[in-house]
mmCIF file of C-alpha atoms and ligand atoms in Angstrom:
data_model
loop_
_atom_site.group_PDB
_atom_site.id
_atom_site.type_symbol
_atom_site.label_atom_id
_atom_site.label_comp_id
_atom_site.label_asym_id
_atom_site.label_seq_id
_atom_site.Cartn_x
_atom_site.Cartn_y
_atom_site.Cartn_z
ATOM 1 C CA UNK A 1 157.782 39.608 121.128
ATOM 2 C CA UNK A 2 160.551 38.785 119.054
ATOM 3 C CA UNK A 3 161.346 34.907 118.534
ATOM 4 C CA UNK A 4 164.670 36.023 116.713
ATOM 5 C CA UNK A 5 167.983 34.113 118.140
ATOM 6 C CA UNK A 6 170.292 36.605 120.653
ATOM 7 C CA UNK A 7 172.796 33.744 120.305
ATOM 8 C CA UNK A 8 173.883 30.397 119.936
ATOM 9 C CA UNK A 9 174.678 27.524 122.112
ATOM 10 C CA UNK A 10 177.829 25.748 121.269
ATOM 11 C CA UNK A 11 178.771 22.233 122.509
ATOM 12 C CA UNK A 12 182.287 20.609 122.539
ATOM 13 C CA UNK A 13 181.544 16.918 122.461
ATOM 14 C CA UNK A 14 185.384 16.807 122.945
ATOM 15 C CA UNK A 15 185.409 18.278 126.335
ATOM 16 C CA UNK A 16 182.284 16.918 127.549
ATOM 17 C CA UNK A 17 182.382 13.654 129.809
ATOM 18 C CA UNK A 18 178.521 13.429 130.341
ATOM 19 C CA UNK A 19 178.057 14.081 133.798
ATOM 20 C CA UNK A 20 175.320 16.282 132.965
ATOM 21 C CA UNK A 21 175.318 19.332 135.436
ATOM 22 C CA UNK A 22 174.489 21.745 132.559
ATOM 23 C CA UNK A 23 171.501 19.599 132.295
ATOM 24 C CA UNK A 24 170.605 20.327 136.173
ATOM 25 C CA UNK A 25 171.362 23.935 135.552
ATOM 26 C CA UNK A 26 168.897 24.022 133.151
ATOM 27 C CA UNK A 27 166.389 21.239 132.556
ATOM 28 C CA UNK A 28 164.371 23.119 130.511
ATOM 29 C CA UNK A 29 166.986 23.592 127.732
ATOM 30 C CA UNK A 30 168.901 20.563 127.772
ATOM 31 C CA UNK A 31 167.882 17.118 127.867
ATOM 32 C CA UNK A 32 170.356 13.756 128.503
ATOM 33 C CA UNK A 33 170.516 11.305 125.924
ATOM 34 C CA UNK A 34 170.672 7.442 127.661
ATOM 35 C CA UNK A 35 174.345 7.793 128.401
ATOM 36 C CA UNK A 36 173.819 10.607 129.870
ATOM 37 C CA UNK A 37 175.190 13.139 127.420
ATOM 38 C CA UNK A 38 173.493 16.367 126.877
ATOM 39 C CA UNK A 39 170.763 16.845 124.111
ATOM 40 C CA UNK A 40 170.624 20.653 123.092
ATOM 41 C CA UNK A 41 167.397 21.959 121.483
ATOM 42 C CA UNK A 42 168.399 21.424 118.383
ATOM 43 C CA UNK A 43 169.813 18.288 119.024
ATOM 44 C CA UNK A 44 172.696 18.877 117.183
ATOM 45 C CA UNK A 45 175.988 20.757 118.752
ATOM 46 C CA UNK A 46 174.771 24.060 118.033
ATOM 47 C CA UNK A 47 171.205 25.346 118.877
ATOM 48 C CA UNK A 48 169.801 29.026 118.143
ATOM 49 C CA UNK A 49 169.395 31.094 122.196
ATOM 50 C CA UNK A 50 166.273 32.406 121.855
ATOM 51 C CA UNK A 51 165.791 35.217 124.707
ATOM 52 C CA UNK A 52 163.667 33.732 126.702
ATOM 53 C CA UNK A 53 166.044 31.351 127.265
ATOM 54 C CA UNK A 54 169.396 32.887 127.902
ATOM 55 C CA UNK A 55 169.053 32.691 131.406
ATOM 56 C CA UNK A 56 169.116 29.114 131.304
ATOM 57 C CA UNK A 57 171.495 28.696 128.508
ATOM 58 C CA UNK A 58 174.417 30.988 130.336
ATOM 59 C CA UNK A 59 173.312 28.753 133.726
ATOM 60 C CA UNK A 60 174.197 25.603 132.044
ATOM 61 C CA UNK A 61 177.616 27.301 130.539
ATOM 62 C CA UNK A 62 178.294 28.338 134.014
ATOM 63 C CA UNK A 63 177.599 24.804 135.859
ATOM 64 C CA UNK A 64 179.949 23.110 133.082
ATOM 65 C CA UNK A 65 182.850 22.152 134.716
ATOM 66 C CA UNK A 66 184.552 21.501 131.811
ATOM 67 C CA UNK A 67 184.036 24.276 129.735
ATOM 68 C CA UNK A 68 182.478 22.202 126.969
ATOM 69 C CA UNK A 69 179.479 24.778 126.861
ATOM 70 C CA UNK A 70 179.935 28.404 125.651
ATOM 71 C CA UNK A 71 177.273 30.772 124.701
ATOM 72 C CA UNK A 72 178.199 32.635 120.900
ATOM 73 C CA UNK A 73 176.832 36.371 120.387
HETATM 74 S S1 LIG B 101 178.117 19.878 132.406
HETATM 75 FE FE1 LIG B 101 179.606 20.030 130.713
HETATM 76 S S2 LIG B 101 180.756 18.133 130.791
HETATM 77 FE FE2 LIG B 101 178.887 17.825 131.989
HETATM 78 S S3 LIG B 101 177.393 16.944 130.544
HETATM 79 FE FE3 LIG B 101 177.108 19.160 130.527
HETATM 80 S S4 LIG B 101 178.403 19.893 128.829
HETATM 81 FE FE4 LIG B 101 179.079 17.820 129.335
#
């Protein structure tokens, strides 16, 4: 199976306030720093989808209040 990227995970440090409800969404793909502030998988603000995880990358876009999470194709 391919391990090649299907898209990218973009995060707007602006937007986010850390209340970390992507992180419930999807545990599995993003982690909380100690304040609380999402970690993504690359742990910078972009981080390669890979397909296995899509699922869980558009559920944490979806449970962002704030829009600070979008997926790019
Ligand atoms: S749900 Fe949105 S605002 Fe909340 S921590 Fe995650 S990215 Fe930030």
């Amino acid at each position: 199976m391919s391990t090649e990227p299907v898209g990218t995970l973009v995060l707007d440090p602006i937007r986010c306030d850390g209340r970390g409800m992507c992180h419930d969404a999807a545990p599995g793909l993003i982690e909380l720093d100690e304040w609380g502030y999402p970690l993504l998988p690359s742990g910078t603000l972009r981080a390669p989808i890979e397909r296995s995880d899509m699922k869980a990358a558009r559920d944490a876009t979806h449970a962002c209040p704030l829009l600070a999470l979008h997926i790019e194709r």
